[in-house]
Amino acid sequence: MTLSNNYCVIMAGGIGSRFWPMSTQKYPKQFQDILGIGRTMIQQTYDRISQVVPKENIFVITNREYVSLTASQLPELNPENIVGEPMMKNTAACNIYMAKKIADLNPNANMIVLPADHLILKENIFLKKVELALSLAEKNDYLITLGIKPTRPDTGYGYIQFVEKKGAEYYKVKTFTEKPDLEIAKTFLESGDFLWNAGIFIWNVTSILAAFDVYLEEMSQHFQSCEYNAKGESACIDLIYPKVNKISIDNGILEKAQNVYVIPADLGWSDLGTWTSVYENAEKDDAKNAIKSKHIMTYNSKGNIIRIKSKNKAAIIDGLKNYIIVDTDKALLICPRDNDQLIKEYVQDLRTLKKGEKFM
């Protein structure tokens, strides 16, 4: 496999409102050190993939608002490799945009598409699976995804059903199911032929662009009108984006295509989608509190995640169990961990207040 044919696209456009008040419109989750380990989520993603993809072949696609923030966090990247979208249009639009851009640079390119804000603890396994996927994509007309063996009937993830073939390293995909209800998720877990959809995709540019031609023909035609990696690209994209459908690559292509394959991977993976998932993956003290400051003292308190942004502020927590406590310059959140799915609603309600936007 020619290494120079391998490219990566890191998708970093979300706002991460479930991580308010740490994640804000100006400084979303992917640009934060959510776990308190000294590197932000996007930096960790870059560190990981740069071991198998040359850094000149790594691209980030994000909202235009975050281009300079991305550049400041990833100074190793060529500034031209940081691409700003004029508006959020879900994952199909950004995938075809980047596939077109990369195909223009290298028509033989294999590309891996990664979310910027996922946790992967078993890095060596991840790198081995990525190398296998890139090798398969180079030789075959396959659309490949990494699937995570489910550990619980989670309703927050999409599921991939595969066709069993004993001893194989990868399988043909039978069905994709977007976030099911709890009963269906339980049956998926029991059946043993379902994996979580990690949102990590690998394909050759020819294969994915051919799939767009078939399954999202109108979108494909819109993106044919631009000249990529040229002076007028940005202005052309500005004209296209308002016209294209807001649809995920999963719904638009992967659920319909016949050449989708999955590589099962035990990666120590989490999409860190909620404060509870951060709590589960964070270091904890003897009372199972996840704390990242020497100035926080707890009494009769267990199972809390506590984040205090200011290093000049002490905090004393007494009598709280299983709470999320996040204090920033602009806001304070105190809510039960069980209610972490409601944080999006809290944020929406806050927006309705007079001058509520300033707390976003």
Short mmCIF file of C-alpha atoms in Angstrom, two decimals:
data_model
loop_
_atom_site.label_atom_id
_atom_site.label_comp_id
_atom_site.label_asym_id
_atom_site.label_seq_id
_atom_site.Cartn_x
_atom_site.Cartn_y
_atom_site.Cartn_z
CA MET A 1 0.00 0.00 0.00
CA THR A 2 1.42 3.37 -1.00
CA LEU A 3 1.41 5.56 2.10
CA SER A 4 1.18 8.74 0.03
CA ASN A 5 -2.22 7.54 -1.27
CA ASN A 6 -3.64 7.59 2.27
CA TYR A 7 -5.57 10.67 3.36
CA CYS A 8 -7.57 11.59 6.44
CA VAL A 9 -10.49 13.93 7.01
CA ILE A 10 -11.21 14.97 10.59
CA MET A 11 -14.78 16.24 10.97
CA ALA A 12 -14.79 19.01 13.58
CA GLY A 13 -17.87 21.12 12.91
CA GLY A 14 -20.25 20.40 15.81
CA ILE A 15 -21.17 22.71 18.69
CA GLY A 16 -21.43 20.04 21.42
CA SER A 17 -24.31 21.66 23.32
CA ARG A 18 -24.65 18.60 25.59
CA PHE A 19 -21.32 19.68 27.10
CA TRP A 20 -22.48 23.13 28.09
CA PRO A 21 -21.25 25.13 29.94
CA MET A 22 -17.72 23.91 29.12
CA SER A 23 -18.57 23.54 25.41
CA THR A 24 -19.83 26.83 23.97
CA GLN A 25 -20.61 28.23 20.54
CA LYS A 26 -17.22 29.98 20.50
CA TYR A 27 -15.26 27.09 21.98
CA PRO A 28 -16.93 23.73 21.22
CA LYS A 29 -16.18 20.36 22.78
CA GLN A 30 -13.67 19.16 20.14
CA PHE A 31 -11.36 22.06 21.03
CA GLN A 32 -11.51 21.33 24.77
CA ASP A 33 -9.44 19.04 26.98
CA ILE A 34 -12.59 17.31 28.22
CA LEU A 35 -10.76 14.53 30.08
CA GLY A 36 -8.12 16.82 31.56
CA ILE A 37 -5.13 15.00 30.05
CA GLY A 38 -3.29 17.93 28.48
CA ARG A 39 -4.47 17.55 24.85
CA THR A 40 -7.80 18.62 23.37
CA MET A 41 -10.06 16.10 21.60
CA ILE A 42 -9.04 17.27 18.11
CA GLN A 43 -5.36 17.19 19.07
CA GLN A 44 -5.70 13.61 20.32
CA THR A 45 -7.44 12.62 17.07
CA TYR A 46 -4.64 14.22 15.05
CA ASP A 47 -1.91 12.58 17.19
CA ARG A 48 -3.51 9.18 16.64
CA ILE A 49 -4.06 9.28 12.87
CA SER A 50 -0.76 10.99 12.04
CA GLN A 51 0.93 7.67 12.88
CA VAL A 52 -0.52 6.08 9.72
CA VAL A 53 -1.32 9.04 7.44
CA PRO A 54 1.34 11.59 6.35
CA LYS A 55 0.61 14.94 8.01
CA GLU A 56 0.46 16.73 4.63
CA ASN A 57 -2.47 14.40 3.78
CA ILE A 58 -4.49 15.19 6.92
CA PHE A 59 -7.42 17.58 6.47
CA VAL A 60 -9.87 19.09 8.93
CA ILE A 61 -13.35 20.18 7.87
CA THR A 62 -15.07 22.45 10.34
CA ASN A 63 -17.35 25.45 10.54
CA ARG A 64 -15.71 28.60 9.12
CA GLU A 65 -16.03 30.10 12.57
CA TYR A 66 -13.50 27.52 13.87
CA VAL A 67 -10.84 27.62 11.15
CA SER A 68 -8.47 29.88 13.11
CA LEU A 69 -9.12 27.93 16.33
CA THR A 70 -8.23 24.70 14.50
CA ALA A 71 -5.06 26.29 13.11
CA SER A 72 -3.98 27.42 16.59
CA GLN A 73 -4.52 23.92 18.04
CA LEU A 74 -2.94 22.06 15.10
CA PRO A 75 -0.02 24.26 14.00
CA GLU A 76 1.53 21.20 12.27
CA LEU A 77 -1.21 21.29 9.61
CA ASN A 78 -0.86 23.13 6.34
CA PRO A 79 -3.38 26.03 6.69
CA GLU A 80 -4.83 25.05 3.29
CA ASN A 81 -5.76 21.66 4.80
CA ILE A 82 -8.19 23.34 7.22
CA VAL A 83 -11.45 23.69 5.32
CA GLY A 84 -14.34 25.86 6.53
CA GLU A 85 -17.97 25.05 5.73
CA PRO A 86 -20.26 28.06 5.28
CA MET A 87 -23.10 26.32 7.19
CA MET A 88 -23.88 23.02 8.92
CA LYS A 89 -25.37 20.49 6.50
CA ASN A 90 -24.76 17.19 8.33
CA THR A 91 -22.16 14.63 7.19
CA ALA A 92 -23.07 13.83 3.55
CA ALA A 93 -22.21 17.33 2.28
CA CYS A 94 -18.86 17.53 4.08
CA ASN A 95 -17.95 14.01 2.89
CA ILE A 96 -18.57 14.71 -0.79
CA TYR A 97 -16.85 18.10 -0.51
CA MET A 98 -13.70 16.54 0.95
CA ALA A 99 -13.78 13.53 -1.40
CA LYS A 100 -13.92 15.94 -4.38
CA LYS A 101 -11.09 18.04 -2.98
CA ILE A 102 -8.86 15.03 -2.27
CA ALA A 103 -9.69 13.30 -5.59
CA ASP A 104 -8.55 16.46 -7.37
CA LEU A 105 -5.18 16.19 -5.60
CA ASN A 106 -4.86 12.42 -5.98
CA PRO A 107 -7.37 10.37 -8.01
CA ASN A 108 -6.07 7.16 -6.36
CA ALA A 109 -6.56 8.42 -2.81
CA ASN A 110 -7.90 6.23 -0.01
CA MET A 111 -9.42 8.26 2.77
CA ILE A 112 -10.42 7.73 6.36
CA VAL A 113 -13.08 10.02 7.83
CA LEU A 114 -12.98 10.53 11.61
CA PRO A 115 -15.01 12.54 14.12
CA ALA A 116 -12.75 14.96 16.02
CA ASP A 117 -14.14 14.24 19.47
CA HIS A 118 -14.02 10.48 20.09
CA LEU A 119 -12.05 8.67 22.76
CA ILE A 120 -10.00 5.65 21.67
CA LEU A 121 -8.06 3.98 24.48
CA LYS A 122 -6.65 1.02 22.53
CA GLU A 123 -4.61 2.99 20.02
CA ASN A 124 -2.54 0.08 18.66
CA ILE A 125 -5.66 -1.92 17.77
CA PHE A 126 -7.17 1.18 16.15
CA LEU A 127 -4.07 1.70 13.97
CA LYS A 128 -4.03 -1.98 12.89
CA LYS A 129 -7.72 -1.87 11.92
CA VAL A 130 -7.20 1.41 10.02
CA GLU A 131 -4.29 -0.10 8.06
CA LEU A 132 -6.45 -3.15 7.20
CA ALA A 133 -9.32 -0.88 6.10
CA LEU A 134 -7.10 1.34 3.93
CA SER A 135 -5.59 -1.76 2.31
CA LEU A 136 -9.08 -3.15 1.57
CA ALA A 137 -10.26 0.19 0.20
CA GLU A 138 -7.27 0.38 -2.14
CA LYS A 139 -7.95 -3.05 -3.67
CA ASN A 140 -11.76 -3.21 -3.63
CA ASP A 141 -14.82 -1.11 -4.38
CA TYR A 142 -15.82 -1.20 -0.70
CA LEU A 143 -17.33 1.39 1.64
CA ILE A 144 -15.91 0.40 5.02
CA THR A 145 -16.81 1.31 8.57
CA LEU A 146 -15.36 0.32 11.93
CA GLY A 147 -17.92 -1.37 14.20
CA ILE A 148 -17.65 -1.50 17.99
CA LYS A 149 -18.81 -4.58 19.90
CA PRO A 150 -21.70 -3.33 22.07
CA THR A 151 -21.32 -3.68 25.84
CA ARG A 152 -24.86 -2.59 26.75
CA PRO A 153 -28.20 -1.92 24.99
CA ASP A 154 -27.46 1.75 24.34
CA THR A 155 -30.13 3.83 22.59
CA GLY A 156 -27.72 6.66 21.78
CA TYR A 157 -25.81 4.84 19.03
CA GLY A 158 -26.58 3.58 15.55
CA TYR A 159 -26.24 -0.20 14.99
CA ILE A 160 -24.71 -2.19 12.14
CA GLN A 161 -25.88 -5.75 11.45
CA PHE A 162 -23.35 -7.92 9.62
CA VAL A 163 -23.39 -11.20 7.72
CA GLU A 164 -21.52 -13.77 9.84
CA LYS A 165 -18.48 -15.45 8.26
CA LYS A 166 -16.36 -17.47 10.68
CA GLY A 167 -12.82 -16.30 11.27
CA ALA A 168 -13.06 -13.28 8.95
CA GLU A 169 -11.44 -9.92 9.71
CA TYR A 170 -14.29 -8.01 8.08
CA TYR A 171 -17.94 -8.68 7.17
CA LYS A 172 -20.54 -7.58 4.67
CA VAL A 173 -23.07 -5.22 6.21
CA LYS A 174 -26.68 -6.38 6.21
CA THR A 175 -28.49 -3.41 7.79
CA PHE A 176 -27.92 -0.03 9.42
CA THR A 177 -30.32 1.04 12.19
CA GLU A 178 -30.35 4.57 13.55
CA LYS A 179 -30.68 4.93 17.35
CA PRO A 180 -33.25 2.23 18.30
CA ASP A 181 -35.49 2.17 21.38
CA LEU A 182 -34.39 0.17 24.43
CA GLU A 183 -36.31 -3.04 23.64
CA ILE A 184 -34.89 -3.21 20.11
CA ALA A 185 -31.39 -2.41 21.41
CA LYS A 186 -31.71 -5.35 23.83
CA THR A 187 -32.61 -7.76 21.01
CA PHE A 188 -29.64 -6.45 18.97
CA LEU A 189 -27.30 -7.16 21.88
CA GLU A 190 -28.68 -10.68 22.39
CA SER A 191 -28.46 -11.62 18.70
CA GLY A 192 -24.67 -11.10 18.60
CA ASP A 193 -24.52 -9.95 14.97
CA PHE A 194 -24.82 -6.22 15.66
CA LEU A 195 -22.08 -3.64 16.25
CA TRP A 196 -22.19 0.00 17.26
CA ASN A 197 -21.62 2.45 14.43
CA ALA A 198 -18.56 4.47 15.46
CA GLY A 199 -18.92 6.97 12.59
CA ILE A 200 -15.43 6.10 11.29
CA PHE A 201 -15.44 5.50 7.52
CA ILE A 202 -12.78 4.33 5.07
CA TRP A 203 -13.02 4.25 1.25
CA ASN A 204 -11.30 5.07 -1.99
CA VAL A 205 -12.36 8.44 -3.46
CA THR A 206 -13.58 6.68 -6.63
CA SER A 207 -15.87 4.35 -4.64
CA ILE A 208 -17.48 7.04 -2.49
CA LEU A 209 -17.97 9.49 -5.37
CA ALA A 210 -19.59 6.70 -7.43
CA ALA A 211 -21.94 6.03 -4.50
CA PHE A 212 -22.90 9.72 -4.37
CA ASP A 213 -23.68 9.59 -8.10
CA VAL A 214 -26.12 6.71 -7.48
CA TYR A 215 -27.71 7.48 -4.10
CA LEU A 216 -27.43 11.26 -3.74
CA GLU A 217 -27.44 12.23 -7.39
CA GLU A 218 -28.72 15.78 -6.91
CA MET A 219 -26.04 16.54 -4.31
CA SER A 220 -23.42 15.02 -6.58
CA GLN A 221 -24.47 17.27 -9.47
CA HIS A 222 -24.24 20.39 -7.27
CA PHE A 223 -20.67 19.55 -6.26
CA GLN A 224 -19.61 18.88 -9.86
CA SER A 225 -19.90 22.59 -10.62
CA CYS A 226 -16.81 23.62 -8.59
CA GLU A 227 -13.14 23.69 -9.43
CA TYR A 228 -11.37 22.29 -6.38
CA ASN A 229 -8.11 23.48 -4.80
CA ALA A 230 -8.43 26.59 -6.94
CA LYS A 231 -9.01 30.28 -6.28
CA GLY A 232 -12.78 30.19 -6.81
CA GLU A 233 -13.49 27.10 -4.66
CA SER A 234 -14.74 28.96 -1.59
CA ALA A 235 -17.13 31.21 -3.55
CA CYS A 236 -18.47 28.18 -5.45
CA ILE A 237 -19.05 26.25 -2.19
CA ASP A 238 -20.95 29.28 -0.83
CA LEU A 239 -23.38 28.95 -3.74
CA ILE A 240 -23.78 25.17 -3.39
CA TYR A 241 -24.28 24.74 0.36
CA PRO A 242 -27.66 26.49 0.71
CA LYS A 243 -29.04 24.23 -2.07
CA VAL A 244 -27.98 20.78 -0.77
CA ASN A 245 -29.99 18.51 1.51
CA LYS A 246 -29.14 18.23 5.19
CA ILE A 247 -28.59 14.48 5.45
CA SER A 248 -26.09 12.15 7.11
CA ILE A 249 -23.78 9.94 5.08
CA ASP A 250 -25.34 6.97 6.94
CA ASN A 251 -28.91 7.78 5.83
CA GLY A 252 -27.96 9.04 2.40
CA ILE A 253 -25.58 6.30 1.27
CA LEU A 254 -24.55 3.59 3.72
CA GLU A 255 -28.10 2.38 4.47
CA LYS A 256 -28.72 1.90 0.73
CA ALA A 257 -25.42 0.80 -0.83
CA GLN A 258 -24.70 -2.89 -1.46
CA ASN A 259 -20.91 -2.68 -1.09
CA VAL A 260 -20.69 -1.72 2.60
CA TYR A 261 -18.36 -3.72 4.87
CA VAL A 262 -17.62 -3.52 8.58
CA ILE A 263 -14.45 -4.31 10.51
CA PRO A 264 -15.25 -5.26 14.13
CA ALA A 265 -12.91 -3.41 16.47
CA ASP A 266 -12.48 -3.45 20.24
CA LEU A 267 -10.96 0.01 20.57
CA GLY A 268 -11.82 1.12 24.10
CA TRP A 269 -14.08 3.55 22.22
CA SER A 270 -16.50 6.19 23.41
CA ASP A 271 -18.02 9.05 21.47
CA LEU A 272 -17.92 11.06 24.73
CA GLY A 273 -21.42 12.23 23.87
CA THR A 274 -22.50 13.19 27.40
CA TRP A 275 -21.04 14.26 30.74
CA THR A 276 -21.86 10.75 32.02
CA SER A 277 -19.67 9.18 29.31
CA VAL A 278 -16.86 11.56 30.32
CA TYR A 279 -17.39 10.53 33.95
CA GLU A 280 -17.16 6.85 32.99
CA ASN A 281 -13.84 7.41 31.21
CA ALA A 282 -12.24 9.82 33.67
CA GLU A 283 -9.91 9.03 36.57
CA LYS A 284 -11.75 8.89 39.89
CA ASP A 285 -10.85 9.18 43.57
CA ASP A 286 -11.77 6.68 46.31
CA ALA A 287 -15.29 8.10 46.53
CA LYS A 288 -15.71 7.67 42.75
CA ASN A 289 -15.63 11.43 42.16
CA ALA A 290 -14.03 12.55 38.87
CA ILE A 291 -12.17 15.72 39.84
CA LYS A 292 -9.43 17.59 37.98
CA SER A 293 -8.37 20.22 40.50
CA LYS A 294 -6.45 20.30 43.78
CA HIS A 295 -8.71 23.08 45.03
CA ILE A 296 -11.88 20.96 45.18
CA MET A 297 -12.77 19.29 48.48
CA THR A 298 -15.61 16.80 48.85
CA TYR A 299 -17.48 15.56 51.93
CA ASN A 300 -20.15 12.82 51.97
CA SER A 301 -20.14 13.08 48.18
CA LYS A 302 -19.89 10.18 45.75
CA GLY A 303 -20.05 9.55 42.02
CA ASN A 304 -19.82 13.20 40.94
CA ILE A 305 -18.05 14.72 37.96
CA ILE A 306 -16.68 18.13 38.97
CA ARG A 307 -15.03 20.63 36.63
CA ILE A 308 -14.05 24.10 37.88
CA LYS A 309 -12.45 26.16 35.12
CA SER A 310 -10.69 28.78 37.25
CA LYS A 311 -7.45 27.76 38.93
CA ASN A 312 -7.99 30.63 41.37
CA LYS A 313 -11.24 29.26 42.75
CA ALA A 314 -11.75 26.68 45.51
CA ALA A 315 -14.89 24.56 45.72
CA ILE A 316 -16.36 22.54 48.56
CA ILE A 317 -19.01 19.95 47.72
CA ASP A 318 -20.93 18.35 50.60
CA GLY A 319 -23.69 15.76 50.44
CA LEU A 320 -24.02 15.41 46.66
CA LYS A 321 -24.24 12.02 45.00
CA ASN A 322 -24.06 11.30 41.25
CA TYR A 323 -24.11 14.94 40.12
CA ILE A 324 -22.56 16.94 37.29
CA ILE A 325 -20.99 20.16 38.59
CA VAL A 326 -19.37 22.38 35.95
CA ASP A 327 -18.30 25.94 36.69
CA THR A 328 -16.93 28.27 34.00
CA ASP A 329 -16.37 32.03 33.66
CA LYS A 330 -19.91 32.51 32.35
CA ALA A 331 -22.07 29.77 33.84
CA LEU A 332 -22.56 27.17 36.55
CA LEU A 333 -24.30 23.83 35.94
CA ILE A 334 -25.42 21.56 38.80
CA CYS A 335 -27.62 18.67 37.75
CA PRO A 336 -28.03 14.92 38.45
CA ARG A 337 -25.95 12.71 36.16
CA ASP A 338 -29.17 10.90 35.25
CA ASN A 339 -30.40 14.16 33.65
CA ASP A 340 -27.42 14.71 31.36
CA GLN A 341 -29.64 14.21 28.28
CA LEU A 342 -31.62 17.30 29.36
CA ILE A 343 -28.64 19.67 29.11
CA LYS A 344 -29.53 20.44 25.48
CA GLU A 345 -32.98 21.52 26.72
CA TYR A 346 -31.48 23.68 29.48
CA VAL A 347 -29.38 25.44 26.82
CA GLN A 348 -32.43 26.01 24.58
CA ASP A 349 -34.38 27.47 27.51
CA LEU A 350 -31.45 29.72 28.41
CA ARG A 351 -31.39 31.07 24.85
CA THR A 352 -34.98 32.30 25.28
CA LEU A 353 -33.95 34.60 28.16
CA LYS A 354 -33.15 38.22 27.45
CA LYS A 355 -29.44 38.33 26.51
CA GLY A 356 -29.31 34.55 27.11
CA GLU A 357 -27.04 34.12 24.08
CA LYS A 358 -24.10 35.61 25.96
CA PHE A 359 -23.98 32.48 28.14
CA MET A 360 -23.58 30.21 25.12
#
